[in-house]
PDB file of C-alpha atoms in Angstrom:
ATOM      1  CA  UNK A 971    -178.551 -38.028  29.299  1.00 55.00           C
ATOM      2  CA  UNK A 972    -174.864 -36.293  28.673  1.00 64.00           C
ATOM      3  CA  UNK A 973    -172.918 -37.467  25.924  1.00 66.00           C
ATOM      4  CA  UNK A 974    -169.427 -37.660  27.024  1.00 66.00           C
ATOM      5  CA  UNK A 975    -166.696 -37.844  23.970  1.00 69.00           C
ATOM      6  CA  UNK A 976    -163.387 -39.794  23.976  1.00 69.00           C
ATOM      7  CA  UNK A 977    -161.530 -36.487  23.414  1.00 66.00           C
ATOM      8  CA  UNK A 978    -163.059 -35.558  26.704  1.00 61.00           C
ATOM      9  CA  UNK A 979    -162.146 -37.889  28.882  1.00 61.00           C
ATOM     10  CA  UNK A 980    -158.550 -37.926  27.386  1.00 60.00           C
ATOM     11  CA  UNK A 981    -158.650 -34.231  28.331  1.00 55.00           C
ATOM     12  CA  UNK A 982    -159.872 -34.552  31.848  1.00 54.00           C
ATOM     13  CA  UNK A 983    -157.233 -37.958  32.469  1.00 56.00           C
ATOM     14  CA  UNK A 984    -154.272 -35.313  30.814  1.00 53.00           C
ATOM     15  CA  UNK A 985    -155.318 -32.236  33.365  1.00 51.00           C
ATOM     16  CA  UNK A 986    -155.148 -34.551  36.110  1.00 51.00           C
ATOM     17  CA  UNK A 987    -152.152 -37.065  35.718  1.00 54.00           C
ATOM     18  CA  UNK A 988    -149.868 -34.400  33.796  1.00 64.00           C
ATOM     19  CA  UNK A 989    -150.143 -31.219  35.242  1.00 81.00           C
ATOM     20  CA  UNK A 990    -147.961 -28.846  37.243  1.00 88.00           C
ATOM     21  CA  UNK A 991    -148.254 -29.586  41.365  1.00 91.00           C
ATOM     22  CA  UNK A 992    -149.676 -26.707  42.861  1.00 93.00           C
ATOM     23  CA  UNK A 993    -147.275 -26.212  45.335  1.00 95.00           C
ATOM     24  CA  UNK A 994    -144.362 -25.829  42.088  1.00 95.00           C
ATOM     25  CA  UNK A 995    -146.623 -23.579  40.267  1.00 95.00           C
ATOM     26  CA  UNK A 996    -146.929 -21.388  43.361  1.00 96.00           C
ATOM     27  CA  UNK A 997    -143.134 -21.339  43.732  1.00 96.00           C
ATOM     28  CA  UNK A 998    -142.686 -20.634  40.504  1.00 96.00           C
ATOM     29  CA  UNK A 999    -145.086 -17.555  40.059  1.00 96.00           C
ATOM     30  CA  UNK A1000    -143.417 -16.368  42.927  1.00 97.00           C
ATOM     31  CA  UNK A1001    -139.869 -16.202  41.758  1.00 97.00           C
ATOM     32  CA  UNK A1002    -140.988 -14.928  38.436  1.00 97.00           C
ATOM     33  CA  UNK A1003    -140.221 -11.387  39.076  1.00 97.00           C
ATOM     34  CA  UNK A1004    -136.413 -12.198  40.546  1.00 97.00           C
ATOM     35  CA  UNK A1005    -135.937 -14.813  37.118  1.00 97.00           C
ATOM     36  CA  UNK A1006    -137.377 -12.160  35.312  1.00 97.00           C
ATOM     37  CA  UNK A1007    -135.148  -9.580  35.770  1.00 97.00           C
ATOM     38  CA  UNK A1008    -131.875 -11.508  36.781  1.00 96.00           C
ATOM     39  CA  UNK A1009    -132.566 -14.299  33.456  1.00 96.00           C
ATOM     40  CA  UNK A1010    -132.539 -14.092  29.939  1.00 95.00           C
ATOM     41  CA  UNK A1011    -134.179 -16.281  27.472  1.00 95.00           C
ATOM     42  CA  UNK A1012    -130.774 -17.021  25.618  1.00 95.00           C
ATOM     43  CA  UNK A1013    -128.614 -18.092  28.874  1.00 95.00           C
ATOM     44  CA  UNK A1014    -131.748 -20.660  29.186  1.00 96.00           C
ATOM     45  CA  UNK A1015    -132.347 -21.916  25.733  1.00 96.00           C
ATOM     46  CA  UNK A1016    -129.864 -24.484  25.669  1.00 96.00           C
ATOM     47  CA  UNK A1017    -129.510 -25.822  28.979  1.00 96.00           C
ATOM     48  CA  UNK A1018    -133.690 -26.237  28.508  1.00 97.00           C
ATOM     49  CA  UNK A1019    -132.897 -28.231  25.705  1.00 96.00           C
ATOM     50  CA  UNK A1020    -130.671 -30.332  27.205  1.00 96.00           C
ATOM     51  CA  UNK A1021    -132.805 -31.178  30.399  1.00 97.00           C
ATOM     52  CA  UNK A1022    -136.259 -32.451  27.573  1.00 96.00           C
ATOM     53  CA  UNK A1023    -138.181 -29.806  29.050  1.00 96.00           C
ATOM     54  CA  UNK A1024    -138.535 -27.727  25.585  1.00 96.00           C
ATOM     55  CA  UNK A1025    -137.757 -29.065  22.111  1.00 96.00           C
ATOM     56  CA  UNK A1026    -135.686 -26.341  20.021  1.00 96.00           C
ATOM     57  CA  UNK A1027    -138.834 -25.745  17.724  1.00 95.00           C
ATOM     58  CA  UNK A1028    -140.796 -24.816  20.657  1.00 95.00           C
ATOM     59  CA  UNK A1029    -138.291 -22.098  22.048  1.00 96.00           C
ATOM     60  CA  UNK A1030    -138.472 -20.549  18.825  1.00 96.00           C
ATOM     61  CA  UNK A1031    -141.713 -19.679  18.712  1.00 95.00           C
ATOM     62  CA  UNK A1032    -141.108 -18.053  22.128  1.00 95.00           C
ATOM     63  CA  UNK A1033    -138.435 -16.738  20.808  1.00 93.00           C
ATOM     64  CA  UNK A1034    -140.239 -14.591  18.693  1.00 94.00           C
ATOM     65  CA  UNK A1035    -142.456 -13.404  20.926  1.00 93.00           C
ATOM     66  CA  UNK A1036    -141.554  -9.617  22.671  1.00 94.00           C
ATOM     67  CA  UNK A1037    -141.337 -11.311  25.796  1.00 96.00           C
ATOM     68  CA  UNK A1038    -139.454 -14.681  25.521  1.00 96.00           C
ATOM     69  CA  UNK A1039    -138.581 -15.364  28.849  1.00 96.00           C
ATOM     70  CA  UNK A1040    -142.047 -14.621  30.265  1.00 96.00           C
ATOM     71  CA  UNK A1041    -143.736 -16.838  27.609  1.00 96.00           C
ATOM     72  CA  UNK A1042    -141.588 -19.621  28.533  1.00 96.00           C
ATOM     73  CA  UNK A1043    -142.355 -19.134  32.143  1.00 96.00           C
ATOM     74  CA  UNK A1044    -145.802 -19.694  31.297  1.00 96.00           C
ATOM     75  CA  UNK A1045    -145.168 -22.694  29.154  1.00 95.00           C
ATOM     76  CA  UNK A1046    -143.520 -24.182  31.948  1.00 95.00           C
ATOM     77  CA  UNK A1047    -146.684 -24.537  34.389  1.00 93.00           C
ATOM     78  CA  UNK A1048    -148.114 -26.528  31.521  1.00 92.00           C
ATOM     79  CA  UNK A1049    -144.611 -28.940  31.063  1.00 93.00           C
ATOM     80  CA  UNK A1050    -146.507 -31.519  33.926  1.00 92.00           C
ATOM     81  CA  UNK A1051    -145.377 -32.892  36.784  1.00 92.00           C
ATOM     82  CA  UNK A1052    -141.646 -32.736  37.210  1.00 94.00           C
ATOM     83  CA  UNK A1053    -141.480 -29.654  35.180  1.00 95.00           C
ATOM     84  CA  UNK A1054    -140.165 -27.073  37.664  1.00 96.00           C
ATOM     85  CA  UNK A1055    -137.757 -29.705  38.874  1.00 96.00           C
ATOM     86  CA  UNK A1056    -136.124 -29.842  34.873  1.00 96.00           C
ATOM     87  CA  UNK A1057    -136.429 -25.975  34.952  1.00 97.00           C
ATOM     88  CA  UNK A1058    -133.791 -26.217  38.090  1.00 96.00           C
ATOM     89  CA  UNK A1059    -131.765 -28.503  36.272  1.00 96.00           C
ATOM     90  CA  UNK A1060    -131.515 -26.204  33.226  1.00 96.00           C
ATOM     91  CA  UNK A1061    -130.607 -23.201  35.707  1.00 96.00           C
ATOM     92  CA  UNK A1062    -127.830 -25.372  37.155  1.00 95.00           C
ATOM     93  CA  UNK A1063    -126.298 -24.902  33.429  1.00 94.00           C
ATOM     94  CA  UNK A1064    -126.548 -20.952  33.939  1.00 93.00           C
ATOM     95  CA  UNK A1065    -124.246 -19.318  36.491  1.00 89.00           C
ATOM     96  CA  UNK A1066    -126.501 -17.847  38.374  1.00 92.00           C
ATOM     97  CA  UNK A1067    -126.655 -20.120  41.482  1.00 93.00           C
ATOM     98  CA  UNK A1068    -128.627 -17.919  43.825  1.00 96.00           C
ATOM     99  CA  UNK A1069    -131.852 -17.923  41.880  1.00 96.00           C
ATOM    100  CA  UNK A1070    -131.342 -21.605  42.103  1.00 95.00           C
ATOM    101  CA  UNK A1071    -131.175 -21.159  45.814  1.00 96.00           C
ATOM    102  CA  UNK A1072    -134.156 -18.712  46.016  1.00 97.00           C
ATOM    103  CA  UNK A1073    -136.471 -21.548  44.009  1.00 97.00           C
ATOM    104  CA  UNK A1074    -135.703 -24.061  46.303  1.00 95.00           C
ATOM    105  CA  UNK A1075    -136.017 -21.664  49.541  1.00 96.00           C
ATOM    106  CA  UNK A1076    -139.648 -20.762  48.231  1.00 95.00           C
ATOM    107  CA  UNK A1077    -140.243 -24.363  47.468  1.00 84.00           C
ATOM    108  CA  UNK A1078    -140.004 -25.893  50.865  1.00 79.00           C
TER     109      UNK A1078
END
């Protein structure tokens, strides 16, 4: 007979209930390239802050990273459920309204 641990069935309820949909992580990898090169991780620091969908601490440590932006990208996809709709939000604070556009055009 399997043992099966408290700490795994709190990981297996957590993957399920409080991940990324599929379809927003599919949108999002594929506007990564555009937000990528049109983006950079200091426009988007505070306006991710003010949405909840990073806490300053956790910026800096992407921050320090060679590749910011991408690293927060990736963070994202593991933010849960209404994630990529914050993200949006925060790029609403950045002038930069046609990536907005192209998110939600890839979304539908």
């Amino acid at each position: 007979m399997q043992k099966i641990y408290i700490s795994q069935i709190i990981a297996i309820i957590f993957h399920t209930c409080y991940r990324m949909d599929p379809n927003d992580k599919s949108t999002l990898r594929q506007c990564r390239m555009p937000l990528l090169n049109d983006l950079t991780f200091c426009e988007m620091r505070d306006g991710l802050i003010q949405v909840g969908l990073f806490t300053p601490k956790e910026l800096d440590k992407f921050e320090r990273s060679k590749t910011p932006l991408s690293r927060m990208l990736d963070a994202i996809e593991k933010k849960g459920p209404d994630a990529l709709q914050s993200f949006k939000k925060a790029l609403e604070f950045v002038d930069k309204p046609h990536l907005l556009e192209m998110i939600n055009k890839v979304g539908k």
